[in-house]
XYZ file of C-alpha atoms in Angstrom:
367
model
C 92.549 110.536 57.085
C 95.684 111.883 58.768
C 94.998 112.680 62.417
C 97.421 114.285 64.841
C 96.788 113.799 68.560
C 98.435 116.051 71.156
C 98.620 114.459 74.588
C 99.169 110.766 75.341
C 97.258 110.343 78.566
C 94.481 107.782 78.512
C 92.214 109.942 76.313
C 94.924 110.470 73.688
C 96.111 106.868 73.768
C 92.620 105.430 73.476
C 91.757 107.864 70.666
C 94.879 106.763 68.794
C 93.919 103.113 69.391
C 90.361 103.646 68.135
C 91.375 105.640 65.051
C 94.130 103.169 64.136
C 91.573 100.353 64.204
C 89.481 102.393 61.760
C 92.424 102.612 59.361
C 93.451 106.244 59.869
C 97.035 107.536 59.751
C 97.936 108.570 63.311
C 100.639 110.785 64.791
C 100.605 110.881 68.591
C 102.577 113.672 70.284
C 103.505 113.634 73.977
C 105.597 116.243 75.809
C 107.126 113.632 78.141
C 107.481 109.887 78.352
C 104.582 107.467 77.938
C 103.372 107.098 80.633
C 104.163 110.644 81.737
C 104.497 110.663 85.553
C 103.306 114.287 85.725
C 100.106 113.717 83.769
C 96.706 112.899 85.219
C 96.952 109.417 83.684
C 100.465 108.778 84.958
C 99.757 107.111 88.289
C 99.963 103.349 88.858
C 96.332 102.411 89.329
C 92.925 104.045 89.119
C 89.486 103.049 90.313
C 86.536 102.018 88.176
C 83.216 101.945 90.006
C 79.467 102.035 89.469
C 78.793 104.267 92.487
C 78.387 107.834 91.199
C 76.280 109.713 93.715
C 73.768 111.948 91.953
C 75.556 111.805 88.554
C 73.217 109.171 87.134
C 74.323 109.735 83.544
C 77.892 108.733 84.359
C 76.643 105.770 86.414
C 74.761 104.482 83.380
C 77.830 104.985 81.174
C 79.906 102.600 83.294
C 78.517 99.636 81.329
C 79.893 101.159 78.112
C 83.176 101.874 79.883
C 83.588 98.207 80.862
C 82.696 97.049 77.343
C 85.290 99.400 75.848
C 87.995 98.206 78.247
C 87.162 94.620 77.274
C 87.714 95.498 73.619
C 91.077 97.013 74.510
C 92.112 93.930 76.520
C 91.227 91.781 73.517
C 93.499 93.842 71.275
C 96.346 93.978 73.786
C 96.072 90.269 74.580
C 96.123 91.004 78.318
C 93.777 92.571 80.871
C 95.067 95.328 83.131
C 92.022 95.282 85.404
C 91.477 93.712 88.813
C 87.819 93.197 89.718
C 88.472 93.404 93.476
C 85.153 95.092 94.310
C 84.427 98.558 95.702
C 83.597 99.374 99.324
C 81.827 102.422 100.747
C 81.855 103.367 104.441
C 79.316 105.785 105.933
C 80.204 107.671 109.122
C 77.087 109.840 109.423
C 73.786 110.426 107.578
C 74.143 112.237 104.289
C 77.937 111.942 104.026
C 79.730 111.244 100.770
C 79.597 107.475 101.080
C 75.848 107.530 101.744
C 75.303 109.647 98.632
C 77.207 107.066 96.604
C 75.046 104.296 98.089
C 71.868 106.221 97.281
C 73.026 106.383 93.686
C 73.478 102.610 93.604
C 69.934 102.234 94.939
C 68.530 104.636 92.366
C 70.279 102.786 89.529
C 69.132 99.463 91.018
C 72.713 98.226 91.182
C 73.082 95.316 93.604
C 75.516 95.490 96.536
C 76.144 93.800 99.877
C 75.419 95.822 103.008
C 77.611 95.198 106.086
C 77.106 96.336 109.647
C 80.230 97.703 111.414
C 81.044 94.432 113.156
C 80.770 92.402 109.934
C 82.848 94.942 108.020
C 85.622 95.039 110.643
C 85.764 91.236 110.830
C 86.203 91.084 107.079
C 88.517 94.127 106.902
C 90.464 94.325 110.199
C 91.934 97.741 109.387
C 88.522 99.278 110.151
C 87.439 100.575 113.567
C 83.790 99.440 113.953
C 83.055 102.087 116.575
C 83.556 104.908 114.074
C 81.054 104.221 111.268
C 77.397 103.330 110.755
C 77.618 100.728 107.994
C 79.603 99.694 104.944
C 78.530 98.343 101.563
C 80.388 96.274 98.992
C 79.752 96.480 95.268
C 81.290 93.360 93.759
C 81.485 94.962 90.289
C 84.471 97.321 90.098
C 88.075 97.652 91.148
C 91.431 98.819 89.831
C 92.721 99.752 86.383
C 96.527 99.588 86.132
C 97.209 102.825 84.297
C 100.977 102.583 83.811
C 100.677 99.082 82.335
C 97.869 100.271 80.065
C 99.907 103.198 78.746
C 102.972 101.085 78.009
C 101.009 98.368 76.227
C 98.876 100.743 74.139
C 102.036 102.606 73.108
C 103.612 99.324 71.972
C 100.391 98.304 70.177
C 100.287 101.599 68.285
C 103.913 101.331 67.180
C 103.415 97.768 65.962
C 100.525 98.968 63.796
C 102.400 101.811 62.157
C 101.261 104.796 64.213
C 103.911 107.475 64.690
C 104.507 108.039 68.402
C 106.589 111.114 69.288
C 107.661 111.347 72.920
C 109.475 114.255 74.582
C 107.978 116.463 71.873
C 106.323 119.499 73.416
C 103.599 121.267 71.439
C 103.934 125.032 71.818
C 101.410 126.294 69.272
C 98.470 124.928 67.318
C 96.606 126.299 64.322
C 93.127 124.821 64.726
C 92.008 125.836 61.241
C 94.834 124.015 59.435
C 95.133 121.224 62.034
C 98.837 121.908 62.426
C 101.060 121.765 65.500
C 104.379 123.520 66.064
C 106.724 121.736 68.430
C 109.350 123.230 70.716
C 112.090 122.399 68.184
C 110.131 124.379 65.525
C 109.014 121.215 63.740
C 105.508 121.570 62.302
C 103.207 118.536 62.158
C 100.232 118.780 59.824
C 97.202 116.564 59.403
C 93.638 116.570 58.134
C 92.316 116.644 61.706
C 93.821 117.551 65.045
C 92.720 116.198 68.436
C 94.024 117.897 71.570
C 93.815 115.792 74.732
C 96.467 117.687 76.673
C 94.782 117.619 80.068
C 96.046 120.286 82.447
C 98.173 121.800 79.674
C 95.191 122.454 77.370
C 94.831 126.115 78.313
C 98.442 126.790 77.316
C 97.538 125.880 73.756
C 94.060 127.440 73.982
C 94.190 130.297 76.524
C 90.573 131.227 75.851
C 89.452 127.873 77.248
C 90.867 128.681 80.689
C 87.463 130.187 81.523
C 85.824 126.786 80.914
C 88.512 124.413 82.140
C 89.768 124.846 85.680
C 93.099 123.265 86.557
C 93.675 121.588 89.913
C 96.593 120.084 91.794
C 96.234 117.185 94.196
C 98.381 114.548 95.879
C 98.131 110.826 96.500
C 100.301 108.873 98.904
C 101.476 105.283 98.938
C 101.403 103.720 102.387
C 103.005 100.824 104.203
C 100.444 99.444 106.699
C 101.352 97.784 109.992
C 102.827 94.336 109.335
C 99.912 92.487 110.910
C 97.453 94.260 108.554
C 99.337 93.579 105.315
C 97.370 90.409 104.525
C 94.044 92.134 105.210
C 94.948 94.927 102.821
C 96.171 92.505 100.146
C 92.645 91.022 100.046
C 90.780 94.325 100.372
C 88.512 95.971 97.802
C 88.956 99.483 96.516
C 87.268 102.046 98.767
C 85.209 104.670 96.964
C 84.605 106.842 100.050
C 85.525 106.449 103.732
C 82.598 108.638 104.804
C 82.710 112.053 106.384
C 83.508 115.095 104.260
C 87.033 114.354 103.017
C 86.164 112.587 99.770
C 88.919 110.149 100.728
C 89.382 106.912 98.797
C 91.758 103.937 98.694
C 93.193 101.596 96.099
C 94.507 98.371 97.640
C 97.921 96.812 97.000
C 97.511 94.475 94.004
C 100.049 92.786 91.721
C 103.009 94.648 93.163
C 101.310 98.053 93.108
C 101.198 99.649 96.566
C 98.424 100.776 98.890
C 97.274 104.230 97.727
C 95.393 106.907 99.675
C 93.810 109.971 98.064
C 91.274 112.641 99.001
C 89.382 115.179 96.918
C 89.294 117.660 99.796
C 93.016 118.362 99.284
C 92.683 119.594 95.701
C 93.754 123.190 95.067
C 93.500 125.462 92.044
C 96.689 125.519 89.974
C 97.212 127.992 87.149
C 100.531 126.393 86.158
C 100.439 122.578 85.835
C 104.239 122.415 85.966
C 104.563 124.335 89.226
C 104.745 122.824 92.701
C 105.012 119.264 91.439
C 107.405 118.049 94.147
C 105.266 117.155 97.143
C 106.350 118.107 100.651
C 106.596 115.306 103.252
C 103.920 117.033 105.341
C 101.419 116.533 102.509
C 101.561 112.777 102.931
C 101.109 113.012 106.688
C 98.180 115.390 106.273
C 96.563 112.992 103.815
C 97.127 110.022 106.121
C 95.447 111.849 109.020
C 92.180 112.070 107.063
C 91.689 108.303 107.328
C 91.094 108.137 111.073
C 88.189 107.518 111.423
C 87.271 104.946 110.100
C 90.717 103.273 109.994
C 92.295 102.207 113.256
C 95.970 102.691 114.152
C 96.479 105.218 111.357
C 99.635 106.600 112.992
C 101.291 103.220 112.382
C 101.026 103.607 108.621
C 104.243 104.777 106.952
C 104.129 107.185 104.018
C 106.444 105.589 101.440
C 105.842 107.878 98.450
C 103.886 111.021 97.596
C 102.845 111.826 94.042
C 101.256 114.983 92.647
C 98.855 115.213 89.747
C 97.368 118.062 87.732
C 94.014 117.794 86.025
C 91.162 119.840 84.603
C 87.441 119.982 85.193
C 84.543 122.191 84.245
C 82.730 124.098 86.991
C 80.027 121.405 87.119
C 82.584 118.549 87.101
C 81.716 117.298 83.654
C 83.934 116.327 80.750
C 84.519 118.856 78.000
C 84.883 119.030 74.224
C 84.893 121.825 71.702
C 85.281 121.831 67.928
C 87.471 124.690 66.669
C 88.007 124.620 62.922
C 89.578 121.264 62.088
C 90.569 120.687 65.688
C 88.705 118.844 68.427
C 89.668 119.741 72.005
C 88.689 117.154 74.620
C 89.285 117.181 78.351
C 88.294 114.138 80.353
C 91.049 113.878 82.894
C 91.477 113.043 86.601
C 90.541 109.704 88.132
C 86.928 110.583 87.336
C 87.807 110.572 83.675
C 90.192 107.634 83.676
C 87.527 104.990 84.239
C 85.870 106.046 80.969
C 89.186 106.276 79.090
C 88.704 103.532 76.524
C 85.128 104.627 75.816
C 86.222 108.268 75.446
C 88.679 107.270 72.711
C 86.037 105.316 70.849
C 83.575 108.196 71.058
C 86.162 110.706 69.815
C 86.971 108.447 66.867
C 83.274 108.155 66.055
C 82.862 111.941 66.193
C 85.735 112.444 63.752
C 84.330 109.841 61.374
C 80.805 111.310 61.436
C 81.651 114.994 62.009
C 79.171 114.907 64.912
C 81.014 116.805 67.616
C 77.711 117.877 69.198
C 76.856 114.270 70.005
C 80.329 113.787 71.484
C 79.964 116.853 73.714
C 76.580 115.636 74.917
C 77.916 112.128 75.638
C 80.910 113.527 77.517
C 78.525 115.484 79.703
C 76.492 112.277 80.222
C 73.402 113.913 78.726
C 72.508 111.238 76.143
C 72.859 107.971 78.029
């Protein structure tokens, strides 16, 4: 079967990987480079975690996600995953971090609970006077997304897949599974998969009612010199408590210390607009981390990156079969952790023509 895939973020790359293993003829089309720095998958590292608050279906799916990543590492011959653990920090009852911990309890996932003094002794960047407790899940950590994209791209090329970069899709015919590119080239296949992330609604305007596009920023930080060693041995932080939805990925293997926060996301009708972050955005993001971090003003913002991603209103993943075309949206950091499993599930749906099962799995309804 000839399959064309539009969009080479993690969903498109993993779909191409899965379909190539099944013996299909693959053409992968990406509007930018691979990795594309403007795409949701284009950042340097992403978190994978078992803590999922009240989304128990996604929490259960994490086991499949890890298994799928292991299969990918086997094929690539290298693992791009650091199992550094995942920390949660609760500032007050019922905050985001406590909801994540309650989910771990409900799923009967083991973790280590730390009182403020113990946590601050282990992680000296914390101010023990500002939070109630912390908890450490030893199963989870960082996925190195740029390394993954580069290695999967190379793997696909070595196995005969056609990879077209800097090739922007401007129109699709879902019935004939054909794609017209910006240079008027038309690519045809037996099936078409669209994993275009924030650019999906440009190709399918009618889906804009189902897929909302957001813009957010992350910032790379330089900590005070005397805290560099503490950060180099730190876990990922799923939630710092409070209402910010703030998280951290530690500096590992030459990748810097990254701060992000869901509270800063804004609706964005145009994924190409406003992609150069203002310096004040990094400072605003940094300010969200005190409490529970001490000496936050001593952290230097070294780089600010923007990302654009889609979600449904209920923050689930999305798929829709239209003629001979399958449209899938599973982007943002939420989606990245399931990336390898998403590709395998898409490949299975194409092989079995069971798009209903795929849609249900993506919404974590059948786990």
